[in-house]
Short mmCIF file of C-alpha atoms in Angstrom, two decimals:
data_model
loop_
_atom_site.label_atom_id
_atom_site.label_comp_id
_atom_site.label_asym_id
_atom_site.label_seq_id
_atom_site.Cartn_x
_atom_site.Cartn_y
_atom_site.Cartn_z
CA UNK A 168 108.88 94.23 86.13
CA UNK A 169 108.95 92.42 89.47
CA UNK A 170 109.30 88.69 88.96
CA UNK A 171 106.12 87.93 90.93
CA UNK A 172 104.00 90.79 89.55
CA UNK A 173 101.23 90.14 87.07
CA UNK A 174 100.39 93.87 86.95
CA UNK A 175 102.76 96.75 87.59
CA UNK A 176 101.86 100.44 87.56
CA UNK A 177 104.92 102.67 87.32
CA UNK A 178 104.87 106.41 88.11
CA UNK A 179 101.43 106.82 86.54
CA UNK A 180 99.67 110.17 86.37
CA UNK A 181 96.14 110.86 85.15
CA UNK A 182 94.27 114.16 84.92
CA UNK A 183 90.75 114.22 83.51
CA UNK A 184 89.53 116.92 81.11
CA UNK A 185 88.68 120.13 82.89
CA UNK A 186 91.91 120.29 84.84
CA UNK A 187 92.06 120.48 88.59
CA UNK A 188 93.72 117.95 90.86
CA UNK A 189 95.25 114.86 89.35
CA UNK A 190 93.25 111.67 89.79
CA UNK A 191 96.60 109.82 89.95
CA UNK A 192 99.81 111.63 90.82
CA UNK A 193 102.91 109.50 90.27
CA UNK A 194 101.44 106.21 91.50
CA UNK A 195 103.64 103.13 91.52
CA UNK A 196 102.27 99.80 92.75
CA UNK A 197 102.61 96.13 91.81
CA UNK A 198 100.13 93.28 92.19
CA UNK A 199 101.61 89.83 92.67
CA UNK A 200 100.33 86.75 90.87
CA UNK A 201 98.04 84.50 92.90
CA UNK A 202 97.16 87.13 95.50
CA UNK A 203 94.11 89.12 96.56
CA UNK A 204 94.74 92.87 96.92
CA UNK A 205 92.23 95.50 98.02
CA UNK A 206 92.59 99.17 97.06
CA UNK A 207 91.04 101.71 99.43
CA UNK A 208 90.91 105.44 99.97
CA UNK A 209 88.54 108.36 100.50
CA UNK A 210 86.15 109.44 97.77
CA UNK A 211 88.14 111.05 94.97
CA UNK A 212 91.42 109.43 96.02
CA UNK A 213 91.92 107.75 92.62
CA UNK A 214 90.88 104.17 93.43
CA UNK A 215 88.73 103.52 90.39
CA UNK A 216 91.07 105.49 88.13
CA UNK A 217 93.94 103.25 89.24
CA UNK A 218 91.84 100.17 88.54
CA UNK A 219 90.86 101.42 85.09
CA UNK A 220 94.43 102.30 84.11
CA UNK A 221 95.79 98.99 85.43
CA UNK A 222 93.12 97.09 83.49
CA UNK A 223 93.66 98.98 80.24
CA UNK A 224 90.19 100.56 80.37
CA UNK A 225 91.78 104.01 80.52
CA UNK A 226 95.14 105.37 79.44
CA UNK A 227 97.54 107.16 81.82
CA UNK A 228 98.83 110.57 80.84
CA UNK A 229 102.35 109.57 81.82
CA UNK A 230 104.00 106.50 83.30
CA UNK A 231 103.80 102.82 82.39
CA UNK A 232 101.38 99.95 82.96
CA UNK A 233 102.78 96.44 82.50
CA UNK A 234 100.35 93.53 82.32
CA UNK A 235 101.75 89.99 82.22
CA UNK A 236 105.05 91.29 80.86
CA UNK A 237 103.53 93.54 78.18
CA UNK A 238 103.41 97.31 78.44
CA UNK A 239 99.81 98.23 77.66
CA UNK A 240 99.74 101.99 78.21
CA UNK A 241 100.97 102.72 74.69
CA UNK A 242 99.03 99.97 72.87
CA UNK A 243 96.60 101.07 70.20
CA UNK A 244 93.23 99.58 69.44
CA UNK A 245 92.42 96.86 68.51
CA UNK A 246 95.51 95.34 70.14
CA UNK A 247 94.60 96.80 73.55
CA UNK A 248 91.11 95.32 73.34
CA UNK A 249 92.61 91.96 72.41
CA UNK A 250 94.94 92.05 75.43
CA UNK A 251 92.07 92.94 77.78
CA UNK A 252 89.87 90.16 76.46
CA UNK A 253 92.56 87.50 76.72
CA UNK A 254 94.30 88.49 79.96
CA UNK A 255 91.82 90.38 82.12
CA UNK A 256 88.51 89.58 83.82
CA UNK A 257 86.12 92.12 85.32
CA UNK A 258 83.65 92.00 88.21
CA UNK A 259 81.84 95.30 88.77
CA UNK A 260 79.15 96.52 91.16
CA UNK A 261 76.56 96.78 88.37
CA UNK A 262 77.25 93.19 87.17
CA UNK A 263 77.30 94.25 83.46
CA UNK A 264 75.43 91.14 82.34
CA UNK A 265 73.59 90.86 79.03
CA UNK A 266 69.90 90.62 79.92
CA UNK A 267 69.06 88.91 76.63
CA UNK A 268 71.52 86.06 77.27
CA UNK A 269 71.28 83.08 79.61
CA UNK A 270 73.71 82.51 82.46
CA UNK A 271 75.59 80.05 80.26
CA UNK A 272 75.98 82.44 77.35
CA UNK A 273 76.89 85.35 79.63
CA UNK A 274 79.70 83.27 81.12
CA UNK A 275 81.07 82.31 77.69
CA UNK A 276 80.63 85.74 76.06
CA UNK A 277 84.11 87.25 76.76
CA UNK A 278 85.84 84.21 75.25
CA UNK A 279 83.68 84.36 72.16
CA UNK A 280 84.36 88.07 71.76
CA UNK A 281 88.08 87.32 72.07
CA UNK A 282 87.85 84.74 69.29
CA UNK A 283 88.87 81.95 71.67
CA UNK A 284 87.23 78.51 71.67
CA UNK A 285 85.48 78.35 75.07
CA UNK A 286 86.53 75.63 77.48
CA UNK A 287 83.02 74.38 78.19
CA UNK A 288 84.11 71.85 80.78
CA UNK A 289 85.92 74.52 82.78
CA UNK A 290 82.96 76.90 82.41
CA UNK A 291 80.60 74.27 83.84
CA UNK A 292 83.00 73.67 86.74
CA UNK A 293 83.22 77.41 87.47
CA UNK A 294 79.42 77.75 87.39
CA UNK A 295 79.20 74.85 89.84
CA UNK A 296 81.84 76.39 92.10
CA UNK A 297 79.91 79.66 92.37
CA UNK A 298 76.75 77.76 93.29
CA UNK A 299 74.75 78.21 90.09
CA UNK A 300 74.63 74.64 88.76
CA UNK A 301 71.19 74.10 87.29
CA UNK A 302 70.65 77.79 86.57
CA UNK A 303 72.58 77.86 83.28
CA UNK A 304 69.47 78.49 81.18
CA UNK A 305 68.10 81.29 83.35
CA UNK A 306 68.39 84.90 82.28
CA UNK A 307 69.63 87.61 84.68
CA UNK A 308 66.10 88.95 85.33
CA UNK A 309 65.29 85.68 87.13
CA UNK A 310 68.29 85.95 89.47
CA UNK A 311 68.85 87.80 92.73
CA UNK A 312 71.55 90.46 93.02
CA UNK A 313 73.88 88.00 94.69
CA UNK A 314 73.29 85.41 91.98
CA UNK A 315 73.98 87.99 89.28
CA UNK A 316 77.27 88.84 90.94
CA UNK A 317 78.09 85.13 91.01
CA UNK A 318 77.48 85.02 87.25
CA UNK A 319 79.82 87.99 86.83
CA UNK A 320 82.49 86.19 88.83
CA UNK A 321 82.01 82.96 86.85
CA UNK A 322 82.28 84.95 83.62
CA UNK A 323 85.54 86.50 84.82
CA UNK A 324 87.00 83.13 85.85
CA UNK A 325 85.85 81.14 82.82
CA UNK A 326 88.48 82.62 80.51
CA UNK A 327 91.33 81.86 82.97
CA UNK A 328 92.52 85.50 82.94
CA UNK A 329 95.84 86.49 84.44
CA UNK A 330 94.14 89.06 86.67
CA UNK A 331 90.58 89.87 87.72
CA UNK A 332 89.70 93.48 88.53
CA UNK A 333 86.72 94.00 90.85
CA UNK A 334 85.25 97.48 91.42
CA UNK A 335 83.04 97.55 94.54
CA UNK A 336 81.75 94.01 93.83
CA UNK A 337 79.69 93.92 97.05
CA UNK A 338 78.49 97.53 97.01
CA UNK A 339 74.98 96.68 95.78
CA UNK A 340 74.55 93.59 97.97
CA UNK A 341 73.20 93.02 101.47
CA UNK A 342 75.67 92.08 104.18
CA UNK A 343 75.16 88.31 104.08
CA UNK A 344 75.23 88.10 100.28
CA UNK A 345 78.29 90.34 100.19
CA UNK A 346 80.12 87.95 102.49
CA UNK A 347 79.24 85.05 100.21
CA UNK A 348 80.68 86.87 97.19
CA UNK A 349 83.84 87.78 99.12
CA UNK A 350 84.24 84.14 100.14
CA UNK A 351 84.01 83.18 96.46
CA UNK A 352 86.67 85.75 95.56
CA UNK A 353 88.88 84.37 98.32
CA UNK A 354 88.34 80.81 97.07
CA UNK A 355 89.17 81.91 93.52
CA UNK A 356 92.59 82.97 94.80
CA UNK A 357 93.24 80.10 97.22
CA UNK A 358 91.64 77.28 95.23
CA UNK A 359 92.03 78.38 91.61
CA UNK A 360 95.20 80.49 91.73
CA UNK A 361 93.47 83.66 90.49
CA UNK A 362 94.90 87.14 90.97
CA UNK A 363 92.33 89.68 92.18
CA UNK A 364 92.60 93.46 92.55
CA UNK A 365 89.49 94.83 94.29
CA UNK A 366 88.46 98.43 94.93
CA UNK A 367 86.28 98.75 98.03
CA UNK A 368 85.23 101.29 100.63
CA UNK A 369 84.40 98.63 103.23
CA UNK A 370 87.05 97.63 105.83
CA UNK A 371 85.28 94.30 106.41
CA UNK A 372 85.52 93.51 102.69
CA UNK A 373 89.17 94.56 102.56
CA UNK A 374 89.96 92.17 105.42
CA UNK A 375 89.35 89.24 103.04
CA UNK A 376 92.39 90.34 101.03
CA UNK A 377 96.04 89.44 101.52
CA UNK A 378 97.06 93.08 101.24
CA UNK A 379 95.46 96.52 101.25
CA UNK A 380 96.89 99.48 99.31
CA UNK A 381 95.66 102.91 100.44
CA UNK A 382 95.35 105.96 98.20
CA UNK A 383 94.88 109.60 99.14
CA UNK A 384 94.87 112.62 96.83
CA UNK A 385 95.99 110.47 93.92
CA UNK A 386 99.06 109.10 95.72
CA UNK A 387 99.87 105.83 97.49
CA UNK A 388 99.39 106.46 101.21
CA UNK A 389 100.64 103.15 102.60
CA UNK A 390 99.61 99.52 102.75
CA UNK A 391 98.80 96.67 105.12
CA UNK A 392 99.56 92.95 104.84
CA UNK A 393 97.27 90.27 106.33
CA UNK A 394 94.82 93.00 107.36
CA UNK A 395 92.02 92.85 109.90
CA UNK A 396 88.89 94.95 109.56
CA UNK A 397 89.91 96.94 112.65
CA UNK A 398 93.38 97.68 111.25
CA UNK A 399 91.90 98.76 107.93
CA UNK A 400 89.33 101.02 109.61
CA UNK A 401 92.03 102.66 111.74
CA UNK A 402 94.27 103.26 108.74
CA UNK A 403 91.38 104.58 106.67
CA UNK A 404 90.55 107.10 109.40
CA UNK A 405 94.15 108.32 109.35
CA UNK A 406 94.27 108.46 105.54
CA UNK A 407 90.96 110.35 105.35
CA UNK A 408 92.23 112.94 107.85
CA UNK A 409 95.29 113.80 105.76
#
């Protein structure tokens, strides 16, 4: 494993039942600690499959996935679930909040499921940082889409995971709210030392990252460092035309 990598995917392949083209075809990529990486590619390129395998939500057919020094691809349940709960945070487009729980209890839920005593002081600080101080007792139905995504981000950060995986976190948001969420993700990296791996289809969203990895036909098709939206859009056009 690379010394600076918190997640490393090594020669991973994945084919879903029914056959056909591989969702991932020998993909190798590493994600460094304390960085913000975007993963992009055309529809069907394997973006979400890569995210799911790297996060331990799905198992590769072949290859290795190393998370914080531990190979997770071969782990059996319940050990795999334990590793996910203790080391990984998730921020997804659909928020995945519990409607019956308040903001406060949604934020603390992953730690409780992991059997870890929640750090309530840190949780309050995270809720404040995402701009939801005073809304701790509200339930998701009383929040806007942007506020719900802020709760999802606070929930991911509250357990101090070694990596946060975000799958289209701004896809359901309007432009202005999406920018606010991206700024929070950026601040989580710069101010809190988080590691974020984000799947997106939006060049403007990818430009918030330190690095963009491109996929096409289940393979790595290049990358950009310190990207601009224009550079990402140009590269995406080339990747999509392959």
